[in-house]
Amino acid sequence: MSIQIGVDYYPEQWPEQMWEQDADRMKECGVKVVRMAEFAWSRMEPEEGTYDFEWLDRAVSVFADRRMQVVLCTPTCTPPLWAFEKYPEIIRTGPDGQRIAIGIRGHRCMNNPVYRTLCEKIIRQLVSRYRDNPAVIAYQIDNELEANHCRCEVCQESFQNWMRKKYRNVQEVNAAYGNSVWSGEYSSFSQVKPPMGDFIKWQNPSLTLDYNRYASESTVAYLEFQRTLIHSLDPDAWITTNSWLCENMPDFYDLFQNLDIVSYDNYPTTVLPESQEELYSHACHLDLMRGIKQQNFWIMEQLSGAVGSWMPMSPSPEPGMIKGYALQAIAHGADTVVHFRWRTAVAGAEMYWHGILDHSDVPGRRYEEFRELCRIVDGLQEMDGSYVKNSVALLYSSDNEYGFKLQHQAEGMYYLEQLKSLHDGFTAIGVGVDIIDESADLSAYEIVLAPTMLITHEETEKALHEFAAQGGTILLTNRSGVKDSYNKCVMQPLPGIYRELVGARVREYNAPGSYLGQLKLTDDVLRENYKKSCRYYPGGEADEKLLRENAVYRQWCDILEAETAQVLAEYGDRYYSGSAAVTRNCYGAGTVYYIGTVCDRMFYISLAKCMASEKKIFYYDNLPLGVEVTYRQKDEKLWRFVFNNTNKEQKVCLDSKTYRMKPFEMKISRESEEFI
């Protein structure tokens, strides 16, 4: 498939006489693909067993006649109300043990056999009807799937069976969980229940982590049920589902294992923070999506206007955002960007989640910018088949995401924020990062960033030791080696199994939360990089003198005692003043860095420069903050994307050329040839 722009469209929500007008406008803009039908079950099957696809036939034909391709969705996120009335047992049960209120979406139990039967019937009808239609190029399964946290009787039994499969008996569960605490020992698997009630975080963290693992696997099984069914009807069908960073995230690597491509719903902010310490770029999200299958991906929903409905409306995208954010996604490996939505709804909860066209039905500023985006992307077709390849990897772990969320370690401290800080450090110097599963092969990389390895897995630990021994550079951070795979704390000095790698031990730790403290840099190169960065990137929340002479720490402090490691930074205040905070250790032929605290943005940028320089990885020493440089390659061709991801004009000097870049402007070039 070529690099292309698309839109989400809901023909069931609009009078049929509008379809051709909309399709003509789309064609005039340059739209290549249209996604439809993810919420249209009640229109496809208005009564049980009575099917109506003629309206969808006509809608597909409208776009096919204009040489636009169609992605159809299984409508299983929103069963019709007749199904809930006739089969109330299919309604999802919440943590309070009660069925949730219906009338919105996603209110079904994925495991319920009656619901599965209803799904199978509508999917059979859909795929059988369109499998030979050349305009239908793919199927999206369901919509924005979260880990299945239903607590109905079917799901409780499913969870118990999952536990029986993992553990031989309840005595093994009791030992693994430490259930002697609070008299929580099981005497039968019938007592093993999903975490319930208002105080889930008070419940045994081992149980809660296992439940989250089960919930993720349950969603994957539901996805696999649909995928298998679709492929039984159309073996050549191209299948995906649209993911997002939700409250109950499934394990993305499992979720997409058997699907053809990763799809993501991308809504970058329209309000840029005043503080330079607050990270807002979606570059990290996009790299996470690309790293799931380590291949190019799709955006199935892309920002098109102000977002709002169940919350106050955000400001409208500023000029350049719609075009710039879409091109940013392409720069990070998106081959198709589908904008949500073509037309702003006039009814329903999402009527203020704006699309390309407003309620006025009059093409405006965003429409014209979208049309310009389509024109630009149409000129990028020689990039078809190009990909992103980097020498720095950042490890993501679903277990660590869950574990950190279940038990917050310090005020304002979040797992994904640690990942974003390290990712931003390299992005700020034009060095690309692949975000990959902690169990992925590391052999293609020079540097591996492994932040917050809270929950230990033997395979990951062995891979990191081997990677460093063979000459790789690793960065580990605070809250690593803390727990075993059952989410219980390990009784050994931190960083636990990584102590030999790090060459230091944690004497004690402190959680200062929002307190801003001084971090003295004792390494000459790191200190000079930091001073230069602070001069080049002025501002910040901390005192000006403090920011220029010392780095800033907050949230967490591992008070380190160096053993074989060199001290790169030490704390400059409080009772642990003078104690090591950041270290570097030689291990085998490689190098291991350890950051015992959470630092300011300039520190991560400065450290990224040190690490890139040591590994002889090319980087830009003078990129203005907020300017991102990324690459796609194909055979011997290399394309460079330079994105001003700020709302200010930026002066950018690259390869002896100086660019004056407007807010959210993207410049794309192949070698020395500029495209836009």
XYZ file of C-alpha atoms in Angstrom:
676
model
C 0.000 0.000 0.000
C 1.241 3.473 -0.814
C 1.712 6.354 1.607
C -1.717 7.921 1.765
C -4.203 10.089 3.620
C -7.685 8.945 4.569
C -10.728 9.876 6.636
C -13.214 8.220 8.948
C -16.759 8.449 7.636
C -20.131 7.411 9.067
C -22.662 7.107 6.216
C -25.312 5.784 8.623
C -25.236 9.164 10.402
C -25.918 11.290 7.308
C -28.713 11.563 4.742
C -27.845 9.472 1.721
C -28.002 12.466 -0.600
C -24.954 13.881 1.190
C -22.716 10.881 0.480
C -21.826 11.820 -3.090
C -21.196 15.444 -2.143
C -18.833 14.288 0.596
C -17.133 11.778 -1.692
C -16.604 14.442 -4.360
C -15.012 16.757 -1.824
C -12.812 13.969 -0.552
C -11.666 13.127 -4.053
C -10.965 16.795 -4.738
C -8.806 16.933 -1.599
C -6.920 13.768 -2.493
C -8.326 11.282 0.041
C -7.312 7.722 -0.821
C -8.945 5.576 1.878
C -12.151 5.735 3.936
C -12.842 3.818 7.155
C -16.478 2.962 7.910
C -18.985 1.000 9.980
C -17.312 0.386 13.355
C -20.449 1.569 15.200
C -23.159 0.576 12.711
C -24.366 -2.792 14.048
C -27.923 -1.563 14.699
C -28.153 -0.416 11.060
C -26.704 -3.690 9.746
C -28.972 -5.850 11.925
C -31.971 -3.777 13.065
C -33.608 -6.897 14.508
C -32.049 -10.203 15.431
C -31.505 -12.237 12.291
C -32.752 -9.467 9.982
C -29.855 -7.986 8.048
C -29.652 -4.841 5.943
C -26.424 -4.195 4.053
C -27.881 -2.487 1.011
C -27.207 0.953 2.455
C -23.566 -0.044 3.077
C -23.328 -1.469 -0.451
C -24.334 1.921 -1.798
C -21.913 3.755 0.490
C -18.996 1.545 -0.522
C -19.900 2.050 -4.187
C -19.935 5.829 -3.808
C -16.289 5.794 -2.761
C -15.239 2.948 -5.049
C -16.607 4.870 -8.037
C -14.170 7.658 -7.130
C -11.264 5.237 -6.767
C -11.108 5.445 -3.016
C -10.409 2.327 -0.988
C -12.491 1.248 1.996
C -11.623 -0.230 5.396
C -14.639 -1.916 6.977
C -14.861 -2.516 10.715
C -16.514 -5.299 12.646
C -19.188 -3.360 14.595
C -18.801 -5.411 17.766
C -17.892 -2.511 20.057
C -21.547 -1.394 20.019
C -24.115 -4.199 20.007
C -27.646 -2.956 19.260
C -30.038 -2.255 22.117
C -32.258 -5.187 21.164
C -29.330 -7.470 22.032
C -28.990 -6.017 25.532
C -32.735 -6.179 26.076
C -32.992 -9.802 24.975
C -29.653 -10.984 26.401
C -28.800 -8.820 29.439
C -26.114 -11.298 30.436
C -23.859 -9.888 27.688
C -23.528 -6.542 29.519
C -20.127 -5.975 31.084
C -19.906 -6.114 34.875
C -17.896 -3.462 36.686
C -15.600 -3.769 39.730
C -18.616 -3.111 41.976
C -20.149 -6.388 40.784
C -22.993 -4.604 38.964
C -23.720 -4.475 35.250
C -22.637 -1.134 33.813
C -25.107 1.327 32.322
C -25.669 0.768 28.605
C -26.285 3.357 25.927
C -22.682 4.296 25.256
C -20.106 1.940 23.734
C -17.792 -0.864 24.767
C -20.417 -2.052 27.244
C -20.227 -5.745 26.308
C -18.510 -8.721 27.896
C -15.961 -10.055 25.428
C -16.113 -13.569 26.908
C -19.859 -14.098 27.067
C -20.796 -17.020 24.771
C -24.099 -15.425 23.730
C -22.294 -12.234 22.740
C -19.677 -14.266 20.849
C -22.471 -16.001 18.920
C -24.039 -12.656 18.008
C -20.621 -11.375 16.914
C -20.008 -14.409 14.768
C -23.300 -13.990 12.952
C -22.798 -10.316 12.061
C -19.155 -10.853 11.093
C -20.095 -13.752 8.809
C -22.654 -11.569 7.098
C -20.212 -8.657 6.719
C -17.179 -10.555 5.425
C -19.134 -12.916 3.187
C -20.731 -9.922 1.512
C -17.567 -7.883 0.914
C -14.752 -10.430 0.595
C -14.826 -10.218 -3.208
C -15.312 -6.446 -3.378
C -12.044 -4.984 -4.702
C -12.718 -1.632 -3.024
C -12.628 -3.210 0.460
C -8.941 -3.531 1.268
C -8.991 -4.363 4.980
C -10.967 -5.043 8.131
C -10.579 -3.350 11.476
C -11.622 -5.544 14.396
C -13.826 -3.811 16.987
C -12.652 -0.400 18.261
C -9.994 0.775 20.747
C -9.814 -2.449 22.711
C -8.810 -2.270 26.358
C -7.775 -5.160 28.564
C -10.957 -7.037 29.489
C -11.798 -5.968 33.047
C -15.269 -7.469 33.112
C -16.173 -9.108 36.451
C -19.246 -11.094 35.386
C -19.625 -14.750 36.351
C -18.319 -15.906 32.965
C -15.188 -13.780 33.335
C -14.668 -14.787 36.964
C -14.713 -18.424 35.893
C -12.409 -17.595 32.981
C -9.954 -15.934 35.370
C -10.050 -18.919 37.713
C -9.320 -21.268 34.811
C -6.423 -18.995 33.790
C -5.072 -19.261 37.334
C -5.465 -23.062 37.388
C -3.479 -23.259 34.166
C -0.679 -21.065 35.535
C -0.491 -22.545 39.039
C -0.696 -26.218 39.962
C -2.592 -25.634 43.203
C -3.676 -22.866 45.567
C -0.696 -23.515 47.832
C 1.542 -22.465 44.961
C -0.571 -19.324 44.523
C -0.323 -18.543 48.245
C 3.452 -18.856 48.137
C 3.788 -16.803 44.962
C 1.524 -14.025 46.244
C 2.596 -13.948 49.882
C -1.009 -14.472 50.908
C -0.137 -14.839 54.580
C -0.444 -11.030 54.635
C -3.895 -9.900 55.869
C -5.063 -13.518 56.124
C -5.392 -13.771 52.377
C -4.546 -17.465 51.909
C -6.711 -19.473 49.519
C -7.930 -22.953 50.328
C -9.675 -23.428 46.973
C -9.509 -21.921 43.487
C -13.176 -20.958 43.939
C -11.921 -18.227 46.307
C -9.698 -16.675 43.644
C -11.657 -13.636 42.479
C -10.808 -10.634 40.298
C -9.956 -7.506 42.303
C -13.283 -5.908 43.230
C -14.601 -2.804 44.941
C -13.449 0.778 45.367
C -10.081 -0.040 46.902
C -8.430 -2.180 44.254
C -5.008 -0.698 44.970
C -5.328 -1.971 48.550
C -5.617 -5.530 47.305
C -2.701 -7.901 46.884
C -0.477 -6.438 44.132
C 0.444 -9.948 42.984
C -3.206 -10.798 42.404
C -3.858 -7.475 40.702
C -0.901 -7.844 38.330
C -1.927 -11.399 37.444
C -5.472 -10.179 36.855
C -4.182 -7.513 34.484
C -2.161 -10.145 32.646
C -5.263 -12.289 32.388
C -7.371 -9.310 31.255
C -4.882 -8.574 28.476
C -4.784 -12.208 27.353
C -8.581 -12.287 27.478
C -8.747 -9.367 25.045
C -6.169 -10.991 22.795
C -8.287 -14.162 22.765
C -11.346 -12.101 21.791
C -9.367 -10.471 19.002
C -8.103 -13.859 17.855
C -11.677 -15.183 17.806
C -12.595 -12.479 15.302
C -9.400 -12.739 13.279
C -9.756 -16.510 12.882
C -13.370 -16.134 11.822
C -12.570 -13.450 9.240
C -9.725 -15.493 7.775
C -11.915 -18.594 7.596
C -14.203 -16.584 5.317
C -11.512 -14.615 3.497
C -8.033 -16.170 3.853
C -6.394 -13.194 2.148
C -8.078 -10.545 4.292
C -5.830 -7.810 5.646
C -6.715 -7.281 9.327
C -5.862 -4.761 12.029
C -7.375 -3.134 15.113
C -6.954 0.410 16.381
C -5.004 0.852 19.617
C -4.603 3.765 21.997
C -2.916 4.561 25.301
C -5.869 3.799 27.546
C -6.381 3.233 31.259
C -6.332 -0.575 30.990
C -3.819 -1.081 28.205
C -3.487 -4.615 26.835
C -0.047 -5.961 26.047
C 0.392 -4.423 22.605
C 2.921 -7.041 21.493
C 0.465 -9.860 22.150
C -2.450 -7.853 20.766
C -0.914 -7.420 17.314
C 1.064 -10.652 17.086
C -1.279 -12.287 14.566
C -2.540 -9.130 12.850
C -1.154 -7.752 9.621
C -0.341 -4.258 10.800
C -0.488 -2.026 13.876
C -3.002 0.829 13.896
C -3.071 3.703 16.362
C -5.451 6.555 17.209
C -3.292 9.674 17.372
C -4.501 12.843 19.085
C -1.576 15.198 19.752
C -2.276 18.162 21.992
C -3.544 21.462 20.646
C -2.348 23.257 23.805
C 1.422 23.451 24.074
C 2.698 23.771 27.650
C 4.558 26.875 28.757
C 7.163 24.878 30.681
C 9.912 23.314 28.587
C 10.025 20.475 31.132
C 6.593 19.205 30.107
C 6.883 16.768 27.210
C 4.033 16.927 24.707
C 5.393 15.499 21.460
C 3.731 12.328 20.212
C 7.014 11.173 18.698
C 7.320 8.711 21.577
C 3.803 7.318 20.996
C 4.513 6.883 17.294
C 7.807 5.101 17.921
C 6.037 2.829 20.400
C 3.519 1.848 17.731
C 6.207 1.224 15.112
C 8.146 -0.920 17.554
C 5.268 -3.278 18.331
C 5.884 -5.289 15.170
C 9.088 -3.402 14.286
C 7.557 -2.345 11.003
C 5.541 0.523 9.548
C 2.056 1.138 10.902
C -1.204 3.001 10.287
C -2.895 5.889 12.029
C -6.569 4.950 12.074
C -7.728 8.148 13.787
C -5.810 11.426 13.489
C -6.518 14.823 15.025
C -8.717 16.959 12.745
C -10.133 19.662 15.014
C -10.927 20.644 18.578
C -11.645 17.628 20.764
C -14.361 17.571 23.384
C -17.790 16.256 24.297
C -17.675 14.610 27.707
C -15.029 17.154 28.659
C -14.678 20.853 27.776
C -13.576 21.494 24.217
C -9.882 21.952 23.603
C -8.639 24.898 21.571
C -8.810 24.289 17.848
C -5.608 23.104 16.141
C -3.383 26.057 15.341
C -2.419 26.707 11.715
C 0.050 24.018 10.635
C -0.904 21.443 13.283
C -3.116 19.246 11.111
C -0.516 19.088 8.364
C 2.506 18.945 10.669
C 1.191 16.281 13.030
C 0.188 14.024 10.120
C 3.608 14.392 8.504
C 5.224 13.735 11.881
C 3.414 10.386 11.964
C 4.662 9.553 8.459
C 8.190 10.549 9.481
C 8.026 7.970 12.274
C 6.812 5.155 10.023
C 3.094 5.639 9.400
C 2.217 4.624 5.849
C -1.407 5.739 6.081
C -2.928 8.520 8.185
C -6.716 8.400 8.496
C -8.238 11.554 9.983
C -11.080 11.433 12.489
C -13.399 12.502 11.172
C -14.422 13.880 7.784
C -17.552 15.591 9.063
C -18.273 16.773 12.618
C -21.261 14.909 14.072
C -24.479 16.837 14.713
C -25.864 14.251 17.143
C -24.571 11.962 19.854
C -21.900 12.315 22.509
C -19.121 13.180 20.046
C -20.816 16.152 18.411
C -18.026 18.455 19.649
C -15.183 16.127 18.642
C -14.492 18.112 15.505
C -13.700 16.756 12.077
C -12.336 18.317 8.910
C -15.724 19.911 8.176
C -17.537 21.833 10.911
C -21.284 21.819 11.602
C -21.595 24.750 9.198
C -20.790 22.433 6.261
C -18.640 25.254 4.883
C -15.013 24.316 4.085
C -12.743 26.434 6.259
C -9.148 26.813 7.373
C -8.709 23.204 8.537
C -10.228 21.888 5.308
C -7.770 23.895 3.214
C -4.851 22.731 5.342
C -6.025 19.128 5.038
C -6.208 19.512 1.260
C -2.647 20.845 1.243
C -1.566 17.847 3.344
C -3.071 15.458 0.787
C -1.206 17.261 -1.989
C 2.106 16.974 -0.144
C 1.652 13.276 0.635
C 0.676 12.579 -2.960
C 4.156 13.833 -3.876
C 5.887 11.426 -1.508
C 5.031 8.212 -3.327
C 8.632 7.327 -4.093
C 8.925 6.713 -0.333
C 6.586 3.743 -0.690
C 8.389 0.802 0.863
C 10.699 2.974 2.953
C 11.150 2.295 6.641
C 12.678 3.641 9.842
C 15.885 2.118 11.167
C 17.635 3.263 14.345
C 20.611 2.247 16.465
C 19.015 3.143 19.817
C 16.340 0.988 21.438
C 14.061 1.832 24.353
C 12.505 -1.111 26.189
C 8.804 -1.041 27.009
C 7.206 -3.538 29.370
C 3.500 -4.113 29.837
C 4.227 -5.642 33.256
C 6.148 -2.561 34.332
C 3.382 -0.287 33.090
C 0.829 -2.239 35.117
C 3.053 -2.676 38.163
C 3.952 0.995 38.357
C 0.327 2.046 37.879
C -0.877 -0.284 40.630
C 1.567 1.088 43.185
C 2.718 4.639 42.453
C 6.249 4.989 43.695
C 6.294 8.758 44.314
C 4.191 11.858 43.821
C 4.054 12.817 40.158
C 6.157 9.826 39.054
C 4.879 7.699 36.170
C 6.342 4.847 34.168
C 5.610 6.334 30.745
C 7.073 9.686 31.810
C 10.420 8.000 32.473
C 10.304 6.462 29.007
C 9.370 9.785 27.441
C 12.232 11.605 29.176
C 14.853 9.229 27.817
C 13.213 9.169 24.392
C 13.146 12.964 24.343
C 16.822 13.160 25.254
C 17.756 11.430 22.003
C 14.979 12.992 19.910
C 16.252 16.434 20.901
C 19.601 15.692 19.242
C 18.156 14.102 16.111
C 18.869 10.487 17.075
C 15.974 8.138 16.352
C 14.738 5.612 18.889
C 12.959 2.288 18.411
C 10.636 1.440 21.305
C 10.529 -2.345 21.524
C 9.318 -5.122 23.784
C 11.632 -5.960 26.668
C 11.889 -9.499 25.261
C 12.870 -8.363 21.746
C 16.194 -9.125 20.072
C 18.776 -6.442 20.939
C 21.521 -7.440 18.523
C 20.773 -4.716 15.940
C 21.337 -1.859 18.397
C 24.277 0.101 19.784
C 22.449 1.579 22.781
C 19.615 0.077 24.839
C 17.629 2.261 27.231
C 15.984 0.156 29.935
C 14.152 2.485 32.330
C 12.240 1.416 35.423
C 12.746 -2.337 35.124
C 10.517 -2.722 38.169
C 9.447 -6.325 37.653
C 12.257 -8.692 36.808
C 12.134 -11.293 34.075
C 15.027 -13.707 33.766
C 15.105 -13.568 29.968
C 15.400 -9.765 29.925
C 18.095 -9.768 32.608
C 20.177 -12.304 30.673
C 19.759 -10.403 27.412
C 20.937 -7.138 28.973
C 23.983 -8.773 30.564
C 24.911 -10.376 27.245
C 24.338 -7.145 25.329
C 26.694 -5.197 27.595
C 29.283 -7.964 27.703
C 29.506 -7.908 23.902
C 30.112 -4.164 23.764
C 26.674 -2.558 23.900
C 25.774 0.481 25.967
C 22.889 0.180 28.433
C 21.082 2.768 30.501
C 19.172 1.598 33.573
C 17.246 3.777 36.013
C 15.795 3.895 39.492
C 13.145 1.338 40.459
C 14.910 -1.455 38.613
C 15.231 -4.961 40.017
C 12.721 -4.130 42.750
C 10.273 -7.022 42.335
C 10.095 -10.597 41.141
C 7.759 -11.736 38.379
C 4.954 -12.182 40.938
C 5.104 -8.477 41.862
C 6.690 -9.133 45.263
C 9.676 -7.133 46.514
C 13.044 -8.870 46.306
C 15.087 -9.163 49.515
C 18.452 -7.949 48.255
C 20.162 -4.597 47.787
C 18.887 -2.704 44.773
C 19.170 -2.667 41.829
C 18.903 -6.369 42.560
C 19.829 -8.623 39.659
C 21.294 -5.605 37.830
C 23.786 -4.748 40.584
C 26.786 -6.316 38.843
C 25.881 -4.563 35.595
C 25.503 -1.203 37.320
C 28.558 -1.536 39.547
C 26.775 0.229 42.404
C 24.209 -0.499 45.083
C 21.362 1.558 46.494
C 22.264 2.354 50.087
C 18.775 3.728 50.686
C 16.135 5.588 48.727
C 13.906 8.619 49.214
C 10.769 9.866 47.463
C 10.933 13.705 47.525
C 8.020 14.034 45.090
C 7.689 17.520 43.627
C 10.700 18.904 45.546
C 13.341 20.321 43.175
C 16.882 19.603 44.329
C 20.405 20.192 43.069
C 22.269 17.559 41.108
C 26.001 18.264 40.831
C 27.621 16.911 37.686
C 31.064 15.511 38.474
C 31.943 14.293 34.974
C 33.627 16.979 32.874
C 32.078 15.991 29.524
C 28.591 15.657 30.951
C 28.924 18.973 32.758
C 30.085 20.815 29.623
C 27.270 19.286 27.591
C 24.820 20.414 30.245
C 26.134 23.970 30.377
C 25.999 24.211 26.614
C 22.466 22.824 26.541
C 21.297 25.307 29.166
C 22.786 28.193 27.218
C 21.192 26.946 24.020
C 17.841 26.078 25.567
C 17.075 28.948 27.945
C 14.307 28.934 30.496
C 12.900 26.306 32.791
C 10.989 26.113 36.035
C 13.955 26.050 38.407
C 15.984 28.996 39.635
C 18.116 30.373 36.779
C 21.423 29.954 38.629
C 20.498 26.472 39.795
C 19.562 25.486 36.251
C 22.823 26.747 34.779
C 25.294 25.477 37.381
C 23.595 22.256 38.428
C 21.082 19.851 37.027
C 17.768 19.410 38.803
C 16.400 16.259 40.418
C 12.912 15.456 41.700
C 10.430 12.685 42.540
C 12.850 9.865 43.428
C 16.348 9.455 44.821
C 18.386 6.259 44.835
C 21.235 7.105 47.200
C 23.997 5.138 45.538
C 27.249 3.643 46.755
C 29.594 3.134 43.811
C 31.411 -0.203 43.794
C 33.102 -0.554 40.412
C 31.254 2.346 38.772
C 32.389 5.904 38.107
C 30.241 8.654 39.642
C 28.902 11.080 37.020
C 26.613 13.122 39.280
C 25.918 13.440 42.985
C 23.191 15.013 45.071
C 23.886 18.592 46.107
C 21.504 19.044 49.020
C 19.540 17.413 51.831
C 20.917 14.692 54.074
C 22.313 12.708 51.141
C 24.340 15.606 49.727
C 27.534 14.278 48.175
C 26.113 10.799 47.566
C 26.208 9.332 44.072
C 23.098 9.804 41.916
C 24.274 8.844 38.400
C 26.979 6.324 37.556
C 28.756 4.707 34.624
C 30.235 1.222 34.809
C 32.364 -0.885 32.476
C 30.932 -4.356 32.029
C 32.661 -6.778 29.681
C 33.279 -4.850 26.479
C 30.326 -2.554 27.139
C 29.161 0.322 29.304
C 26.252 0.592 31.718
C 24.772 3.905 32.914
C 22.502 4.170 35.922
C 20.281 7.149 36.775
C 19.129 6.932 40.382
C 16.767 9.879 40.217
C 14.458 11.788 37.871
C 16.253 14.699 36.221
C 15.438 17.827 34.264
C 15.140 17.766 30.509
C 18.569 19.287 29.816
C 20.239 16.503 31.775
C 18.717 13.773 29.603
C 19.691 15.665 26.457
C 23.236 16.117 27.759
C 23.567 12.455 28.696
C 22.210 11.395 25.287
C 24.975 13.427 23.652
C 27.582 11.666 25.800
C 26.240 8.221 24.948
C 25.866 8.938 21.232
C 29.393 10.360 21.073
C 30.876 7.310 22.788
C 29.189 4.988 20.278
C 30.070 7.276 17.348
C 26.402 7.813 16.495
C 25.858 11.003 14.508
C 23.812 13.639 16.303
C 22.974 17.324 15.976
C 24.541 19.459 18.670
C 22.487 22.575 18.038
C 18.878 21.620 17.334
C 16.470 24.139 18.859
C 14.285 22.572 21.497
C 11.143 21.182 19.892
C 12.690 20.625 16.455
C 12.671 16.934 15.537
C 14.812 15.275 12.869
C 13.855 11.795 11.718
C 14.691 9.565 8.743
C 13.120 6.979 6.487
C 15.209 4.873 4.131
C 14.788 2.564 1.155
C 17.650 0.789 -0.557
C 20.323 3.499 -0.884
C 17.886 6.380 -0.571
C 17.484 8.366 2.632
C 14.779 10.925 3.398
C 15.137 13.445 6.199
C 12.151 14.990 7.981
C 12.716 18.189 9.961
C 9.683 19.137 12.052
C 9.255 22.334 14.039
C 6.981 20.901 16.725
C 6.477 24.267 18.427
C 4.176 27.258 18.051
C 7.122 29.592 17.463
C 9.201 30.333 14.402
C 12.546 28.546 14.689
C 15.940 29.144 13.128
C 17.419 25.750 12.277
C 20.976 25.242 11.020
C 21.618 21.891 9.338
C 24.452 20.922 6.987
C 25.594 24.531 6.583
C 22.040 25.522 5.618
C 19.822 27.777 7.697
C 16.063 27.300 7.703
C 13.445 29.680 9.034
C 10.721 27.279 10.023
C 7.163 28.342 10.754
C 5.249 26.789 13.657
C 4.542 23.092 12.968
C 6.266 23.256 9.609
C 7.832 20.105 8.177
C 10.693 20.122 5.692
C 11.354 16.892 3.812
C 14.442 16.259 1.722
C 16.122 13.349 -0.009
C 19.856 13.747 0.338
C 20.343 17.335 -0.880
C 17.053 17.629 -2.744
C 14.295 19.450 -0.890
C 10.679 18.371 -1.426
C 8.775 20.810 0.786
